[in-house]
Structure formats: structure tokens, C-alpha cells
PDB file of C-alpha atoms in Angstrom:
ATOM      1  CA  MET A   1      12.364  26.886   5.173  1.00 50.00           C
ATOM      2  CA  ALA A   2      15.137  25.511   3.023  1.00 51.00           C
ATOM      3  CA  VAL A   3      17.568  26.589   5.720  1.00 46.00           C
ATOM      4  CA  THR A   4      15.631  24.937   8.622  1.00 44.00           C
ATOM      5  CA  LEU A   5      15.596  21.528   6.516  1.00 42.00           C
ATOM      6  CA  TRP A   6      19.367  21.990   6.017  1.00 45.00           C
ATOM      7  CA  MET A   7      20.138  22.725   9.824  1.00 44.00           C
ATOM      8  CA  MET A   8      17.890  19.533  10.734  1.00 43.00           C
ATOM      9  CA  LEU A   9      19.824  17.390   8.450  1.00 41.00           C
ATOM     10  CA  LEU A  10      23.161  18.702   9.559  1.00 40.00           C
ATOM     11  CA  CYS A  11      22.221  17.912  13.146  1.00 42.00           C
ATOM     12  CA  LEU A  12      21.128  14.290  12.285  1.00 38.00           C
ATOM     13  CA  LEU A  13      24.325  13.688  10.491  1.00 39.00           C
ATOM     14  CA  MET A  14      26.224  14.897  13.471  1.00 40.00           C
ATOM     15  CA  HIS A  15      24.183  13.037  15.945  1.00 37.00           C
ATOM     16  CA  GLY A  16      24.781   9.904  13.878  1.00 35.00           C
ATOM     17  CA  SER A  17      28.405  10.377  13.707  1.00 33.00           C
ATOM     18  CA  PHE A  18      28.667  10.180  17.424  1.00 35.00           C
ATOM     19  CA  CYS A  19      26.773   6.871  17.612  1.00 36.00           C
ATOM     20  CA  THR A  20      28.590   5.054  14.754  1.00 35.00           C
ATOM     21  CA  ASN A  21      30.883   2.106  15.670  1.00 49.00           C
ATOM     22  CA  GLU A  22      34.543   2.333  15.493  1.00 61.00           C
ATOM     23  CA  HIS A  23      35.608   1.940  11.746  1.00 76.00           C
ATOM     24  CA  ILE A  24      37.665  -1.196  11.285  1.00 82.00           C
ATOM     25  CA  GLU A  25      39.985  -1.531   8.179  1.00 90.00           C
ATOM     26  CA  SER A  26      39.876  -5.047   6.925  1.00 90.00           C
ATOM     27  CA  GLY A  27      42.649  -7.096   5.477  1.00 92.00           C
ATOM     28  CA  CYS A  28      46.096  -8.340   6.287  1.00 96.00           C
ATOM     29  CA  LEU A  29      48.575  -5.875   7.770  1.00 96.00           C
ATOM     30  CA  LYS A  30      51.870  -7.859   7.568  1.00 97.00           C
ATOM     31  CA  TRP A  31      52.375 -10.680   5.008  1.00 97.00           C
ATOM     32  CA  SER A  32      55.183 -12.832   3.294  1.00 96.00           C
ATOM     33  CA  LEU A  33      55.605 -14.941   0.240  1.00 96.00           C
ATOM     34  CA  ASP A  34      54.084 -18.251   0.404  1.00 95.00           C
ATOM     35  CA  LYS A  35      56.987 -20.800   0.407  1.00 94.00           C
ATOM     36  CA  THR A  36      54.765 -23.466  -1.574  1.00 94.00           C
ATOM     37  CA  ASP A  37      53.029 -21.161  -4.110  1.00 95.00           C
ATOM     38  CA  GLU A  38      54.897 -18.366  -5.584  1.00 93.00           C
ATOM     39  CA  ASN A  39      51.329 -16.762  -6.538  1.00 95.00           C
ATOM     40  CA  ASN A  40      50.144 -16.566  -3.009  1.00 96.00           C
ATOM     41  CA  VAL A  41      51.106 -14.712   0.119  1.00 97.00           C
ATOM     42  CA  CYS A  42      50.749 -15.644   3.707  1.00 97.00           C
ATOM     43  CA  CYS A  43      49.291 -13.358   6.584  1.00 97.00           C
ATOM     44  CA  ASP A  44      51.463 -13.020   9.595  1.00 97.00           C
ATOM     45  CA  VAL A  45      49.353 -10.260  11.162  1.00 97.00           C
ATOM     46  CA  CYS A  46      45.786  -9.017  10.660  1.00 97.00           C
ATOM     47  CA  ARG A  47      44.756  -5.590  10.983  1.00 96.00           C
ATOM     48  CA  PRO A  48      43.567  -4.732  14.655  1.00 96.00           C
ATOM     49  CA  GLY A  49      40.074  -6.155  15.191  1.00 97.00           C
ATOM     50  CA  ASN A  50      40.350  -8.643  12.309  1.00 97.00           C
ATOM     51  CA  HIS A  51      40.488 -12.335  12.370  1.00 98.00           C
ATOM     52  CA  LEU A  52      42.280 -14.821   9.847  1.00 98.00           C
ATOM     53  CA  VAL A  53      39.833 -16.107   7.335  1.00 97.00           C
ATOM     54  CA  LYS A  54      42.693 -18.370   5.755  1.00 96.00           C
ATOM     55  CA  ARG A  55      46.664 -18.232   6.217  1.00 97.00           C
ATOM     56  CA  CYS A  56      47.410 -17.978   2.591  1.00 97.00           C
ATOM     57  CA  GLY A  57      45.767 -16.931  -0.539  1.00 96.00           C
ATOM     58  CA  PRO A  58      46.419 -14.562  -3.706  1.00 96.00           C
ATOM     59  CA  SER A  59      45.251 -11.345  -2.084  1.00 95.00           C
ATOM     60  CA  PRO A  60      46.458 -10.049   1.483  1.00 95.00           C
ATOM     61  CA  GLU A  61      43.091  -8.029   1.499  1.00 95.00           C
ATOM     62  CA  GLU A  62      41.064 -11.349   1.572  1.00 95.00           C
ATOM     63  CA  LEU A  63      42.942 -13.125   4.393  1.00 97.00           C
ATOM     64  CA  CYS A  64      41.601 -11.332   7.353  1.00 97.00           C
ATOM     65  CA  THR A  65      37.828 -10.056   7.844  1.00 97.00           C
ATOM     66  CA  PRO A  66      36.737  -7.668  10.816  1.00 97.00           C
ATOM     67  CA  CYS A  67      35.231  -9.265  13.889  1.00 97.00           C
ATOM     68  CA  LYS A  68      31.480  -9.247  13.939  1.00 97.00           C
ATOM     69  CA  PRO A  69      29.369  -7.106  16.399  1.00 97.00           C
ATOM     70  CA  ASN A  70      29.815  -8.069  20.172  1.00 97.00           C
ATOM     71  CA  ARG A  71      33.077  -9.768  19.394  1.00 98.00           C
ATOM     72  CA  PHE A  72      36.737  -8.887  19.428  1.00 98.00           C
ATOM     73  CA  THR A  73      40.437 -10.103  19.242  1.00 97.00           C
ATOM     74  CA  VAL A  74      43.575  -9.023  20.694  1.00 96.00           C
ATOM     75  CA  GLN A  75      45.602 -11.753  18.851  1.00 96.00           C
ATOM     76  CA  PRO A  76      46.550 -10.410  15.373  1.00 94.00           C
ATOM     77  CA  ASP A  77      46.824 -14.280  14.041  1.00 94.00           C
ATOM     78  CA  SER A  78      43.780 -15.622  15.498  1.00 96.00           C
ATOM     79  CA  PHE A  79      41.263 -17.429  13.289  1.00 97.00           C
ATOM     80  CA  LYS A  80      38.198 -16.440  15.539  1.00 97.00           C
ATOM     81  CA  CYS A  81      37.024 -13.671  17.551  1.00 98.00           C
ATOM     82  CA  SER A  82      35.972 -13.963  20.939  1.00 98.00           C
ATOM     83  CA  GLN A  83      32.482 -12.931  22.367  1.00 98.00           C
ATOM     84  CA  CYS A  84      32.353  -9.690  24.423  1.00 98.00           C
ATOM     85  CA  THR A  85      32.060 -10.183  28.243  1.00 97.00           C
ATOM     86  CA  GLN A  86      28.716  -8.916  29.627  1.00 97.00           C
ATOM     87  CA  CYS A  87      28.744  -7.098  32.794  1.00 97.00           C
ATOM     88  CA  VAL A  88      26.107  -8.723  34.989  1.00 96.00           C
ATOM     89  CA  GLY A  89      24.889  -8.709  38.504  1.00 95.00           C
ATOM     90  CA  ALA A  90      26.698  -5.997  40.765  1.00 96.00           C
ATOM     91  CA  GLN A  91      28.959  -5.274  37.760  1.00 97.00           C
ATOM     92  CA  ILE A  92      28.654  -2.112  35.823  1.00 98.00           C
ATOM     93  CA  LEU A  93      29.964  -1.128  32.480  1.00 98.00           C
ATOM     94  CA  LEU A  94      32.877   1.052  32.359  1.00 98.00           C
ATOM     95  CA  GLU A  95      33.890   0.770  28.636  1.00 98.00           C
ATOM     96  CA  LYS A  96      31.935  -0.819  25.884  1.00 98.00           C
ATOM     97  CA  CYS A  97      33.611  -3.755  23.921  1.00 98.00           C
ATOM     98  CA  THR A  98      35.176  -2.995  20.742  1.00 97.00           C
ATOM     99  CA  PRO A  99      36.594  -4.991  17.899  1.00 97.00           C
ATOM    100  CA  THR A 100      40.045  -4.563  19.321  1.00 97.00           C
ATOM    101  CA  ARG A 101      39.050  -4.680  23.208  1.00 97.00           C
ATOM    102  CA  ASP A 102      36.965  -6.643  25.413  1.00 97.00           C
ATOM    103  CA  THR A 103      34.260  -4.970  27.770  1.00 98.00           C
ATOM    104  CA  VAL A 104      35.570  -3.391  30.918  1.00 98.00           C
ATOM    105  CA  CYS A 105      33.403  -3.909  33.867  1.00 98.00           C
ATOM    106  CA  GLY A 106      33.685  -2.504  37.290  1.00 98.00           C
ATOM    107  CA  CYS A 107      31.571  -2.778  40.369  1.00 97.00           C
ATOM    108  CA  LYS A 108      28.715  -0.809  41.977  1.00 96.00           C
ATOM    109  CA  GLU A 109      29.314   1.606  44.723  1.00 94.00           C
ATOM    110  CA  GLY A 110      30.438  -0.099  48.113  1.00 92.00           C
ATOM    111  CA  LEU A 111      31.615  -3.321  46.154  1.00 95.00           C
ATOM    112  CA  MET A 112      35.004  -4.009  44.942  1.00 94.00           C
ATOM    113  CA  CYS A 113      36.365  -6.311  42.013  1.00 95.00           C
ATOM    114  CA  GLY A 114      36.858  -9.666  43.215  1.00 92.00           C
ATOM    115  CA  ASP A 115      39.853 -10.542  40.855  1.00 94.00           C
ATOM    116  CA  ASP A 116      42.201  -8.824  38.536  1.00 93.00           C
ATOM    117  CA  GLN A 117      39.628  -9.003  35.633  1.00 92.00           C
ATOM    118  CA  CYS A 118      36.777  -8.006  37.610  1.00 95.00           C
ATOM    119  CA  SER A 119      34.858 -11.023  36.633  1.00 94.00           C
ATOM    120  CA  PHE A 120      32.785 -10.690  39.962  1.00 94.00           C
ATOM    121  CA  CYS A 121      32.291  -8.212  42.785  1.00 95.00           C
ATOM    122  CA  ILE A 122      32.740  -8.562  46.597  1.00 94.00           C
ATOM    123  CA  THR A 123      31.928  -6.315  49.503  1.00 91.00           C
ATOM    124  CA  ALA A 124      34.523  -3.697  49.773  1.00 82.00           C
ATOM    125  CA  CYS A 125      36.900  -3.920  52.906  1.00 76.00           C
ATOM    126  CA  VAL A 126      36.741  -1.653  55.969  1.00 76.00           C
ATOM    127  CA  ASN A 127      39.972   0.477  56.009  1.00 76.00           C
ATOM    128  CA  GLY A 128      42.753  -1.280  57.648  1.00 74.00           C
ATOM    129  CA  THR A 129      41.363  -4.752  57.046  1.00 71.00           C
ATOM    130  CA  PHE A 130      41.618  -7.448  54.261  1.00 67.00           C
ATOM    131  CA  TYR A 131      40.053 -10.720  52.900  1.00 64.00           C
ATOM    132  CA  ASP A 132      41.822 -13.656  54.035  1.00 64.00           C
ATOM    133  CA  GLN A 133      39.638 -16.207  52.326  1.00 58.00           C
ATOM    134  CA  MET A 134      37.415 -16.765  49.251  1.00 55.00           C
ATOM    135  CA  GLN A 135      34.495 -14.278  49.190  1.00 53.00           C
ATOM    136  CA  GLN A 136      30.863 -15.094  47.660  1.00 52.00           C
ATOM    137  CA  ARG A 137      30.314 -13.833  44.095  1.00 52.00           C
ATOM    138  CA  MET A 138      27.691 -10.911  44.040  1.00 49.00           C
TER     139      MET A 138
END
């Protein structure tokens, strides 16, 4: 009985580890001394997936904080995180948004991305043809 319970607990723990979000370490990655206050440091670069809370302060760990769920940043010196893109309409989810990268969308079969960011889908061209005008978003 004890072995069965132990095995069930182990399976639950292993299953949970596959479902957890990417761990993001908080704080400032690169900082310099504050030129106006020798007791402070100023953050030059936040850790990946973090945004600035304030530029300068006594502790580099308190200058940056991780992006909240469904938000990301690719700029290490930004004061805000951006909202993750939602795949809509004919788009399909290729890669989930993480604190360090936006969502990657693709298009359903038979369609293709209408721009470099795949912000909309269009009907795929027949081999040997191309679109010479704007297409309607799907």
C-alpha cells in the first residue's frame, strides 16, 4: 500500500514538472554605480524575461521583476512587458508565449502567412503563381 501511494505521488510530481512554466530568475543582470548617489547602483540590463521597476536603487535584485503571465519582453532595459499575441481566426498556435518570447502563430492547412509576423492568413498560391495585390485577411 505504501509503495503504491509513493508511486502515485512520484507520478504526480513528475507530471507537474512537465506542466510548470519556464522559471525566470528576477533582478538586474548588469549594473553600474549611480553617478549621483554612491549608495545606489543603476541597472543597465535586466535578466531575460524581466522588466525595470526603477532604474537606480540600493540593490540590483530589486530593480527588475519578471513579466506577469501572458506578457513578455525582449528588451532588457524596458519598463514594461508586452501582452502576448493571441492566435485568432485561421491562425494556429505553433509556440506558446514565454516571458522572453512572444507567441508564434502559423496558418491552418491550405493557407499561408500574409506577412512576416504571420499576423493574418491568406489563401496559399498555386505553384508557379504569386499575389500581386493585397489579400483579404482570414
